[in-house]
mmCIF file of N, CA and C in Angstrom:
data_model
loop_
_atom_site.group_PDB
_atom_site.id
_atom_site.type_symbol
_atom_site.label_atom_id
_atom_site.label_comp_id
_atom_site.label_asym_id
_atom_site.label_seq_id
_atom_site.Cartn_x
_atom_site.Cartn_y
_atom_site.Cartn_z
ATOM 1 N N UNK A 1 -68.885 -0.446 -0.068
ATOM 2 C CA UNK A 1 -69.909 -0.751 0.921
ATOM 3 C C UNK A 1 -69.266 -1.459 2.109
ATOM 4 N N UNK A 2 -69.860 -1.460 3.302
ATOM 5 C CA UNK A 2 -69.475 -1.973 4.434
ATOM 6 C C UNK A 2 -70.643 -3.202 4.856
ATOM 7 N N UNK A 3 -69.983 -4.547 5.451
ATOM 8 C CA UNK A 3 -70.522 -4.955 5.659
ATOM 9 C C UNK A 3 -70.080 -5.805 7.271
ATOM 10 N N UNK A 4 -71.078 -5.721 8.142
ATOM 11 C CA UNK A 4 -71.160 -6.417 9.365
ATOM 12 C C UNK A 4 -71.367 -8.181 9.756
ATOM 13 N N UNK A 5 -69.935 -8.682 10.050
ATOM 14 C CA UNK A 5 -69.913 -10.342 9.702
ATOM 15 C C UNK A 5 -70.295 -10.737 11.934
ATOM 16 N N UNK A 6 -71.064 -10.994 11.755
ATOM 17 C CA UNK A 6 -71.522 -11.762 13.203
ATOM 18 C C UNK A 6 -70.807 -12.726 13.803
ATOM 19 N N UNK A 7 -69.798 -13.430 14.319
ATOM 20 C CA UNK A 7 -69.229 -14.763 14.587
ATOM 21 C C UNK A 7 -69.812 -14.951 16.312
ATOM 22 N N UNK A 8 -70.754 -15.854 16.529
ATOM 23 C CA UNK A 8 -70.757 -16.203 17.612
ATOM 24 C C UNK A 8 -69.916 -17.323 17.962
ATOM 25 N N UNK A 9 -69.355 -18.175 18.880
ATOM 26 C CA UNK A 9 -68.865 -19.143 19.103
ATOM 27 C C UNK A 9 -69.467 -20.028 19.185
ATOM 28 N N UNK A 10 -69.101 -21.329 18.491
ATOM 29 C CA UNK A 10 -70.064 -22.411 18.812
ATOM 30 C C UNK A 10 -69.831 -24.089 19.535
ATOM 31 N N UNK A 11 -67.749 -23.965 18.960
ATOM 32 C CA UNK A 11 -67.239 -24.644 19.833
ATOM 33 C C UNK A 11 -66.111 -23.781 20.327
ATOM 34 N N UNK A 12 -65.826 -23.924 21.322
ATOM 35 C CA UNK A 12 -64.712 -23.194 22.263
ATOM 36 C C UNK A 12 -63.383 -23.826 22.044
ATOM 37 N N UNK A 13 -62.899 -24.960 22.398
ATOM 38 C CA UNK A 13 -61.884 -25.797 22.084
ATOM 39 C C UNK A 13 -61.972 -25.514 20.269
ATOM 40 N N UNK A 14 -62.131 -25.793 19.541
ATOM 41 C CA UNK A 14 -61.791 -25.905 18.413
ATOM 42 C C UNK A 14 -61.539 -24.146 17.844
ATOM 43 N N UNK A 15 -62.624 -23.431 18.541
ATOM 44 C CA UNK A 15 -61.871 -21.991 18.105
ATOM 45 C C UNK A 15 -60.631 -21.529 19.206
ATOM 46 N N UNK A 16 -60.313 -22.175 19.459
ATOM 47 C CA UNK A 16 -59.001 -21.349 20.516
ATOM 48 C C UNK A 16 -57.733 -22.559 19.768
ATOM 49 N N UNK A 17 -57.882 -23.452 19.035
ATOM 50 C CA UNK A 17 -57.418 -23.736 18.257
ATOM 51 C C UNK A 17 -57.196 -22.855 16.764
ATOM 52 N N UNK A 18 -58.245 -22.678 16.185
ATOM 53 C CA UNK A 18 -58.083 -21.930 14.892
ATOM 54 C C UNK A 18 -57.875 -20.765 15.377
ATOM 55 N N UNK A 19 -57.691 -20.289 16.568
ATOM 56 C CA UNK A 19 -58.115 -18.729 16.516
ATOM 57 C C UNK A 19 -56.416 -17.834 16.047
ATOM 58 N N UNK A 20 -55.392 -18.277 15.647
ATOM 59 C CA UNK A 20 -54.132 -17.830 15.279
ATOM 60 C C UNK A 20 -54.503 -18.046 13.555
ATOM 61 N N UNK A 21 -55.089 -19.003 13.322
ATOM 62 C CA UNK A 21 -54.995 -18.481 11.336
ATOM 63 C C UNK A 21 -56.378 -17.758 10.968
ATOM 64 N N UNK A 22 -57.091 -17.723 12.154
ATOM 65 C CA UNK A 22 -57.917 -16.313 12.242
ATOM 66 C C UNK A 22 -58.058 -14.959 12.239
ATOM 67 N N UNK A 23 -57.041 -14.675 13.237
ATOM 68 C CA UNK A 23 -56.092 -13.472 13.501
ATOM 69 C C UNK A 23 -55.557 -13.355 11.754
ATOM 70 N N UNK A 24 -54.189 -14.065 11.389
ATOM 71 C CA UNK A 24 -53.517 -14.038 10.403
ATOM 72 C C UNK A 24 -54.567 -13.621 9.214
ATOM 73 N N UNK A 25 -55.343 -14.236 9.157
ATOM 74 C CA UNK A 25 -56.780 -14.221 7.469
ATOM 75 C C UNK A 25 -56.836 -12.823 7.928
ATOM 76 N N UNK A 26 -57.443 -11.774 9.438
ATOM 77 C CA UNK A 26 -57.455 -11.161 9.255
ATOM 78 C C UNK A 26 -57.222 -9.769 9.618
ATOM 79 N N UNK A 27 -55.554 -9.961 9.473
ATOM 80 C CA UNK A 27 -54.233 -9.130 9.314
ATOM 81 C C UNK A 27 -53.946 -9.053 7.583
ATOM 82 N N UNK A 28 -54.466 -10.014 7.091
ATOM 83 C CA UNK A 28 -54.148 -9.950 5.868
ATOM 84 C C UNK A 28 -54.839 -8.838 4.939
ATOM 85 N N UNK A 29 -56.222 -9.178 5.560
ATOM 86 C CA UNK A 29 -57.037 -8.431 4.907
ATOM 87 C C UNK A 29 -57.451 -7.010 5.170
ATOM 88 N N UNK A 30 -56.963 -7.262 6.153
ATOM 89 C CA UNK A 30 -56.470 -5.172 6.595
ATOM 90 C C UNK A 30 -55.631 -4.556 6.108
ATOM 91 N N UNK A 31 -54.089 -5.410 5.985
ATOM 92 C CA UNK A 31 -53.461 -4.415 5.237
ATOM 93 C C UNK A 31 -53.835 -4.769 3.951
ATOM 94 N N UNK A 32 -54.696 -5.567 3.135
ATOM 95 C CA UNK A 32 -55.586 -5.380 1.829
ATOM 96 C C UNK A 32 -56.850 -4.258 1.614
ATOM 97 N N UNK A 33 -56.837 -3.933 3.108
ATOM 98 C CA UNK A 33 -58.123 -2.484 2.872
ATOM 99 C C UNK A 33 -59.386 -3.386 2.878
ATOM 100 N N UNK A 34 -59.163 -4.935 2.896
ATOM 101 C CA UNK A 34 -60.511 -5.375 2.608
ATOM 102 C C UNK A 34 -61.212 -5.456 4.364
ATOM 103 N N UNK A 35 -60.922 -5.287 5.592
ATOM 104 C CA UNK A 35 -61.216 -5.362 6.644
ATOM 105 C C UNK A 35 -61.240 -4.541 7.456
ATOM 106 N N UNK A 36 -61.857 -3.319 8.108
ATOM 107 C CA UNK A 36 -62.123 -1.772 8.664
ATOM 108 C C UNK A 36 -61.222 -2.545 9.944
ATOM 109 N N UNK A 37 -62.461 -3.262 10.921
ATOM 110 C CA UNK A 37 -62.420 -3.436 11.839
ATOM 111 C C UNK A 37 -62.987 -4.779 12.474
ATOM 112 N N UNK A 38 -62.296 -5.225 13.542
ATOM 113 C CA UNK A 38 -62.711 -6.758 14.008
ATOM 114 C C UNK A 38 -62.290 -6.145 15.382
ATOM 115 N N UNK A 39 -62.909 -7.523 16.433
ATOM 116 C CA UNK A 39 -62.418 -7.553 17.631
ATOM 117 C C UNK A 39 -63.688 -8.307 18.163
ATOM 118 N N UNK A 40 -62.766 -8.557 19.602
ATOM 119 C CA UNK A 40 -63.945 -9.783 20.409
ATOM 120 C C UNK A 40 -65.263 -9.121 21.137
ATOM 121 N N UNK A 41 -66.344 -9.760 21.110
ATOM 122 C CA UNK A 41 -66.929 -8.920 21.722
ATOM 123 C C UNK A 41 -66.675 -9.338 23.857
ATOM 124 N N UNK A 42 -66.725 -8.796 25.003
ATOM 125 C CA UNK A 42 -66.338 -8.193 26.652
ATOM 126 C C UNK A 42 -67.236 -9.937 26.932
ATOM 127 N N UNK A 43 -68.005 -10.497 26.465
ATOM 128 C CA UNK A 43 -68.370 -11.893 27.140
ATOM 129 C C UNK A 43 -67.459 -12.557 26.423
ATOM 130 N N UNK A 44 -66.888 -12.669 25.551
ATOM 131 C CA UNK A 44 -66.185 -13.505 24.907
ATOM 132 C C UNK A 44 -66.640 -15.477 24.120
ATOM 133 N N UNK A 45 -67.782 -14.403 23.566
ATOM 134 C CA UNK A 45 -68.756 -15.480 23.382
ATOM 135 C C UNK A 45 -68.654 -15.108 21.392
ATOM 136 N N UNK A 46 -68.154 -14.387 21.287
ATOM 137 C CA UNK A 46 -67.678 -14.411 20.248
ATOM 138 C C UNK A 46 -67.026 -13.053 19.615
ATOM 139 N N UNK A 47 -67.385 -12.654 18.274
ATOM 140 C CA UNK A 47 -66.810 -11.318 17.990
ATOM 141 C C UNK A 47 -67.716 -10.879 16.416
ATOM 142 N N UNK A 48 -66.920 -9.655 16.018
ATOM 143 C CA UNK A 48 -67.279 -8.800 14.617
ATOM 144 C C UNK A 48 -66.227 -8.632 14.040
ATOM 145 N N UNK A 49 -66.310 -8.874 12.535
ATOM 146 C CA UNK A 49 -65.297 -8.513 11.615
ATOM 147 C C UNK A 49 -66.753 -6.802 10.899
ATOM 148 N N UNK A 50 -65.652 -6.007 10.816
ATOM 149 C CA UNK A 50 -66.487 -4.905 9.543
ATOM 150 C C UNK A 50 -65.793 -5.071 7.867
ATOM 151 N N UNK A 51 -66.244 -5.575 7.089
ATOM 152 C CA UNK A 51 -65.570 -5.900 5.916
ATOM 153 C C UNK A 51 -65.933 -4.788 5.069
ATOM 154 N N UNK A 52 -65.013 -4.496 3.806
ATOM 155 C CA UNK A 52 -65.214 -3.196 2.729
ATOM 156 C C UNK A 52 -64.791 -4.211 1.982
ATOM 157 N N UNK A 53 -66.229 -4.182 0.812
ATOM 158 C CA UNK A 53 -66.134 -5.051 -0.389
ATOM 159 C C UNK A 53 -67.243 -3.985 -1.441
ATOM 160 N N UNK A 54 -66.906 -4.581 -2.631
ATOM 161 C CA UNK A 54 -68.011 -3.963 -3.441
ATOM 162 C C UNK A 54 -69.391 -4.475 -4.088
ATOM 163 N N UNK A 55 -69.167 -5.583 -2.950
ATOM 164 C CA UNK A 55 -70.339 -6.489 -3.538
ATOM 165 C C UNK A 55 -71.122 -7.346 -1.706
ATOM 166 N N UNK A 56 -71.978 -7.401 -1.936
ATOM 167 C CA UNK A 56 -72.705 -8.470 -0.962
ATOM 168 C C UNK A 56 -71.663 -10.119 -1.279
ATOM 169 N N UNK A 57 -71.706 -10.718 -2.242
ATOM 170 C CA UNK A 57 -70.959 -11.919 -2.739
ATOM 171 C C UNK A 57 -69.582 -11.593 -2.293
ATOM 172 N N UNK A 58 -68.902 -10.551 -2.430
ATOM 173 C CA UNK A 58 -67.525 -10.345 -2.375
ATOM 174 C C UNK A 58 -67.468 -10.716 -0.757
ATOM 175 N N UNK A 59 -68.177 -9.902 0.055
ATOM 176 C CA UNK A 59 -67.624 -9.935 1.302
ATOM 177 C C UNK A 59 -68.482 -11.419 2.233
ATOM 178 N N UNK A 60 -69.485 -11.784 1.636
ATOM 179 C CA UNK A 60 -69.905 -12.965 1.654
ATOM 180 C C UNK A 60 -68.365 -13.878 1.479
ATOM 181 N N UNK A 61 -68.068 -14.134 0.397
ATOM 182 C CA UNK A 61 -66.840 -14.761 0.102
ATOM 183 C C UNK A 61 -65.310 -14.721 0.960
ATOM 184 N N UNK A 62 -65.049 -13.184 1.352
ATOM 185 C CA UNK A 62 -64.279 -13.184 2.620
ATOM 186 C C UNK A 62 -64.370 -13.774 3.474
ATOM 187 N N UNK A 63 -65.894 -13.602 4.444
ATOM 188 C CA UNK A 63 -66.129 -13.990 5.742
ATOM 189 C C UNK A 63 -65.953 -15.381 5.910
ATOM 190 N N UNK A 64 -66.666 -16.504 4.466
ATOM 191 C CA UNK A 64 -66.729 -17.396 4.242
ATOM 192 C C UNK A 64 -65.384 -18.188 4.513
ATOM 193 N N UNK A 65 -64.168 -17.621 4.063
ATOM 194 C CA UNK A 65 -62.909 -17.966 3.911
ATOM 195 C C UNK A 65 -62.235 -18.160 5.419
ATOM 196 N N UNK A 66 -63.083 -17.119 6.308
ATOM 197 C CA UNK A 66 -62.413 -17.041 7.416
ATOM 198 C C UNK A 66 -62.285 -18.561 8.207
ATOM 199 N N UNK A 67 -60.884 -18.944 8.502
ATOM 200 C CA UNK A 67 -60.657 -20.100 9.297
ATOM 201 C C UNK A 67 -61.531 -20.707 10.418
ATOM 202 N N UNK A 68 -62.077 -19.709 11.374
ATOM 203 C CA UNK A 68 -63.200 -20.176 11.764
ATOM 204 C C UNK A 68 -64.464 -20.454 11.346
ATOM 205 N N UNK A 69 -64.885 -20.030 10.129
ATOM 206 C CA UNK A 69 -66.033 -20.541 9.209
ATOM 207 C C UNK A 69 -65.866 -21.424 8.494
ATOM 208 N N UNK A 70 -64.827 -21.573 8.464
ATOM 209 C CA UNK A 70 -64.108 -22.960 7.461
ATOM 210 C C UNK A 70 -64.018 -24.573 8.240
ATOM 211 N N UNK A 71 -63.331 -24.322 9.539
ATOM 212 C CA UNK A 71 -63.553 -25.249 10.410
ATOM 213 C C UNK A 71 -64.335 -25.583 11.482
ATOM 214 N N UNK A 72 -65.673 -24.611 10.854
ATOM 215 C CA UNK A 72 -67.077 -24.467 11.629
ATOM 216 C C UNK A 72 -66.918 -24.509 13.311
ATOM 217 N N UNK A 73 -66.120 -23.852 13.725
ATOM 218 C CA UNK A 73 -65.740 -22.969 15.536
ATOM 219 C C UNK A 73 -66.366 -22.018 15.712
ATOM 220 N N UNK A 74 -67.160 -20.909 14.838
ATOM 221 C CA UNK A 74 -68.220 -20.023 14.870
ATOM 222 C C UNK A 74 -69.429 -20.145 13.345
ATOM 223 N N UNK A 75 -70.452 -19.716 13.562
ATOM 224 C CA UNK A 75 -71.385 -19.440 12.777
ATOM 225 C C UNK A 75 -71.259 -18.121 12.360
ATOM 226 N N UNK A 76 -71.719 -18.008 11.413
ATOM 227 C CA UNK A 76 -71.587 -16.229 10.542
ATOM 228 C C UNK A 76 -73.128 -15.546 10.281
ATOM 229 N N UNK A 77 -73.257 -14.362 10.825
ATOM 230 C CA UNK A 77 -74.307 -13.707 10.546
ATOM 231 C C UNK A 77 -73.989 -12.873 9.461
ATOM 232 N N UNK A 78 -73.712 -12.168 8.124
ATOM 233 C CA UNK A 78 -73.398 -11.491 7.381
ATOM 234 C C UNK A 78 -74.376 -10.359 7.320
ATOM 235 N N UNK A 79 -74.630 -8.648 7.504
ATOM 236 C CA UNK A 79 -75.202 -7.735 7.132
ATOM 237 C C UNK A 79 -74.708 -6.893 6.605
ATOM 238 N N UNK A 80 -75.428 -5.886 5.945
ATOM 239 C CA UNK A 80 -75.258 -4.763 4.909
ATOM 240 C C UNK A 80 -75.050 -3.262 6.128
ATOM 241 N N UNK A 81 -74.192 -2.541 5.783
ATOM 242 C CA UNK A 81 -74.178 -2.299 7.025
ATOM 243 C C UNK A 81 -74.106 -0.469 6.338
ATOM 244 N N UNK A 82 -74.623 0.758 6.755
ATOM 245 C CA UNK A 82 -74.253 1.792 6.403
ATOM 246 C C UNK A 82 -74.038 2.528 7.552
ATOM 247 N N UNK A 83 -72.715 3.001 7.322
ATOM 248 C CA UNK A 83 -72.216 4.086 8.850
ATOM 249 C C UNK A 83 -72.637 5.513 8.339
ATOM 250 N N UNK A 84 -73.459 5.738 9.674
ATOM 251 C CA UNK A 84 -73.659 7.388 9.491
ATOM 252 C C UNK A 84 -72.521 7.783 9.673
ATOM 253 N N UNK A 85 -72.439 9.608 8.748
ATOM 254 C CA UNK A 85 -71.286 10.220 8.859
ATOM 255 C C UNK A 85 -71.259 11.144 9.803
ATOM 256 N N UNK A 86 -70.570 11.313 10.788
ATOM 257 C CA UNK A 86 -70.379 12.130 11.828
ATOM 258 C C UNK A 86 -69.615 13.587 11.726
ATOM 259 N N UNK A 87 -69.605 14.638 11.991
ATOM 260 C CA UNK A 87 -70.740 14.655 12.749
ATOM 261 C C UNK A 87 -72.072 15.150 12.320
ATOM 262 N N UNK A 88 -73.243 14.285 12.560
ATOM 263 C CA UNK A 88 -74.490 14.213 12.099
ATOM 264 C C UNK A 88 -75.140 15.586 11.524
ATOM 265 N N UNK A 89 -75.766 15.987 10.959
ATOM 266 C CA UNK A 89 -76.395 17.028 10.297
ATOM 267 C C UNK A 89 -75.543 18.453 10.003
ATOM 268 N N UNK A 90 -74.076 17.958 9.965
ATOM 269 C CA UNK A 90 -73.412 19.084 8.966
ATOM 270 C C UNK A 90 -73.499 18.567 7.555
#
């Protein structure tokens, strides 16, 4: 399953601090297969991780881990997320 992790920013200084063992948590977890896709979102008010776990708890537990959720620099929205398969109605 795929799931959609929300990070808005909430302090600026303290995430441009963590934001290198952020990166690292998740480089790790990409080449673990446990992380599709991340990146910032064009205001730079925060970003998206896409996590592959087999559980709601599992990837709950990832996001949780992430350095900026840890040293509370963003808040986490966590959703269940299903990607349509393209291309659509073959």
């Amino acid at each position: 399953m795929l799931y959609v992790a929300m990070l808005p920013i909430i302090d600026e200084q303290l995430n441009a601090k963590v934001r290198p063992a952020h990166l690292a948590y998740l480089d790790d977890l990409y080449k673990q297969g446990k992380v599709l896709s991340a990146g910032p979102f064009t205001d730079k008010k925060g970003g998206m991780v896409i996590y592959r776990a087999h559980s709601f708890e599992e990837a709950k537990a990832l996001a949780e881990a992430d350095p900026v959720i840890v040293e509370k620099a963003r808040t986490l929205e966590l959703r269940e997320w299903n990607s349509l398969p393209f291309p659509l109605g073959e």
